């Protein structure tokens, strides 16, 4: 009983100190995926203006660097047309699915 | 690069204003020369460093990641009942006894006389005509107890290997160690099929400090420019959806975790149908595997093999997998299932007491010795089919829920081994041993050969919560529910193989994206015996406790597992 009480107190403390778990960059990857398909894939697919692109094209830190420093230098107006929130969501999606991110472990 | 800088410098020199004085120009040129020399030196240094990393990258052909989990369980079992008996054809026994096949019953040295002396109650019942037809022959008095294992620690280490072989060919593997603290024997005393070290379940049952190859396979994608892929090897057939949510990891395997969580060696031929239909993540897969090799390494010295290879095949279809919706259909068949697998166990002394009195005499002198023995099945008991439909949804707000239904069908062929036939009890007949000195019971056939259908349901949810996630899960399996999930690493036994009810609640504290603490509680309420094995007829647990039904292995009524774990991904 004493142990149970201690565990309960420890949990209560932990919960009181805990905060909502945030993704690495605070974006919403689900929204980001939708935006990526709509905004990015239009130019970055087979036979389009830009080179074909997938999230696996860069590592997590390379995507972060791309959004922080490069900011789509090749065509800056593309980024300027998107809100900060949209860019964060896209960045989160690409980060979560980058070459060195955790991947589903299936065949094929 | 050097050329570019030279051109830039030349340009700078060319367009420098003519209005400057010669002294200033000379000074500038000197400064620029110095800068150019510095840059050149820096470039040479960078080149030599890049050469090293380029060489290292070229030689470093495999990527190793992994995870490390340490877990503390408190395990509690209620009404653990052992009430062993075998179903014996007493009409056959009577006929043989009357014909004198077992010797003179009045002689204390005849096989029948010895048997009657050893079993006076049975002899009395037999002589009074109470034993007719097929009836239980009780092997030991019923025992019942609650078992509390207040603390059980386990450690699981998994090393994931990845290698890019070519543009469309990759290799993936996983080396896995799963042990309970203070034990590296690799075998357990055989008290259930969970305590049997074997190929299919070695990744999910504690088996010491050995790194085992849980999976190793290649993926050959876009074969000949098509949407077809081929994958051969030890399959990623554990931790499949939707059982990965409770693991706090991404989809851990290809097949439905509700139906399959088992190490299989085999092949998958897949087709990315989504490329044609436009439905994201739609993949049709034909899977094939071999679960048992009957010849190589089997048999007695020179063949004498009565088992058959077990082959399984079927379809595993991801109908949609778009990151929000996941729908999976599964249909498998397994042909020529035997009454067990090859494996190792520590032989329980109690079984010697029942079946091997001569051996038991000596074993009593070594109370704490168990001999380790390799076991192989004794024969083919039938075929099986599995089917299922599972749906999972992950919302934008990170709420996840899933529902899965499963179906299993067993088609017994009438054969039986010591522990029974396919979801069927064995009927034993009395025979003399090879020296004619003792009556032994030999399993002859199953009680029936009726098809046995089982079904299971598995539902759950996971929601964001302060500091991490909170999840609830429930699953139910019917009397004949027999999925291939025995490698699920719950110490009480695969919760998804349970014939009965299991409820689980857990709280995951995400310490950082690569580390989490999980607190969980699981409650098992077994309705029928034999969860996780196709061998033997499921008995109502309440009847076994009441003494009106029997089980060769101990039976658990209810159990709960309260555990805390810390997992680090690296």
Tab-separated table of C-alpha atoms in Angstrom, chain A residues 7 11 14-15 18-24 28-31 33-34 37 60 95-97 99-108, chain B residues 160 162 174 215 217 219 221 229 231 235-236 250-254 268 280 322-324 394-396 464 466-468 507 509 514 519:
chain	number	residue	atom	x	y	z
A	7	UNK	CA	3.932	5.484	-7.075
A	11	UNK	CA	2.942	9.938	-11.075
A	14	UNK	CA	5.298	13.809	-13.117
A	15	UNK	CA	1.932	14.720	-14.596
A	18	UNK	CA	4.689	17.217	-17.752
A	19	UNK	CA	3.705	19.238	-20.745
A	20	UNK	CA	1.998	18.371	-23.996
A	21	UNK	CA	4.444	16.328	-26.070
A	22	UNK	CA	5.555	18.391	-29.042
A	23	UNK	CA	6.957	17.208	-32.294
A	24	UNK	CA	10.602	18.049	-32.993
A	28	UNK	CA	1.728	19.198	-37.670
A	29	UNK	CA	3.075	16.450	-39.940
A	30	UNK	CA	-0.390	15.354	-41.109
A	31	UNK	CA	-1.213	18.861	-42.337
A	33	UNK	CA	1.861	15.972	-45.765
A	34	UNK	CA	-1.272	17.407	-47.334
A	37	UNK	CA	1.493	16.972	-51.869
A	60	UNK	CA	16.505	15.390	-40.852
A	95	UNK	CA	11.738	15.945	-41.030
A	96	UNK	CA	9.599	13.048	-39.771
A	97	UNK	CA	10.044	11.132	-43.027
A	99	UNK	CA	16.288	9.539	-44.870
A	100	UNK	CA	17.496	9.005	-41.305
A	101	UNK	CA	14.084	9.075	-39.606
A	102	UNK	CA	12.337	6.027	-38.193
A	103	UNK	CA	10.670	4.117	-41.020
A	104	UNK	CA	7.937	1.499	-41.011
A	105	UNK	CA	9.635	-1.894	-40.985
A	106	UNK	CA	7.933	-3.753	-43.767
A	107	UNK	CA	9.110	-5.459	-46.885
A	108	UNK	CA	8.661	-3.794	-50.264
B	160	UNK	CA	18.499	-2.931	-36.912
B	162	UNK	CA	20.077	-1.557	-43.291
B	174	UNK	CA	17.473	-7.202	-37.101
B	215	UNK	CA	14.784	-10.911	-39.416
B	217	UNK	CA	15.796	-10.146	-45.947
B	219	UNK	CA	13.925	-6.107	-51.075
B	221	UNK	CA	11.871	-3.276	-55.957
B	229	UNK	CA	8.898	-6.307	-55.747
B	231	UNK	CA	11.642	-10.076	-50.898
B	235	UNK	CA	10.510	-12.111	-42.732
B	236	UNK	CA	9.553	-8.901	-40.957
B	250	UNK	CA	6.010	2.744	-36.303
B	251	UNK	CA	4.615	-0.282	-38.086
B	252	UNK	CA	7.005	-3.010	-37.089
B	253	UNK	CA	6.137	-5.718	-39.580
B	254	UNK	CA	4.257	-6.523	-42.756
B	268	UNK	CA	6.946	-12.103	-50.505
B	280	UNK	CA	-1.921	5.709	-51.594
B	322	UNK	CA	-2.115	7.062	-46.531
B	323	UNK	CA	-0.799	8.057	-43.123
B	324	UNK	CA	-4.318	8.678	-41.827
B	394	UNK	CA	-4.587	8.462	-37.097
B	395	UNK	CA	-6.142	11.912	-36.925
B	396	UNK	CA	-4.434	15.257	-37.433
B	464	UNK	CA	-2.190	12.577	-26.598
B	466	UNK	CA	0.218	15.322	-20.599
B	467	UNK	CA	3.822	14.343	-21.189
B	468	UNK	CA	3.032	11.749	-23.822
B	507	UNK	CA	0.659	5.604	-20.295
B	509	UNK	CA	5.872	9.452	-21.159
B	514	UNK	CA	14.179	8.955	-28.807
B	519	UNK	CA	3.606	2.244	-17.489
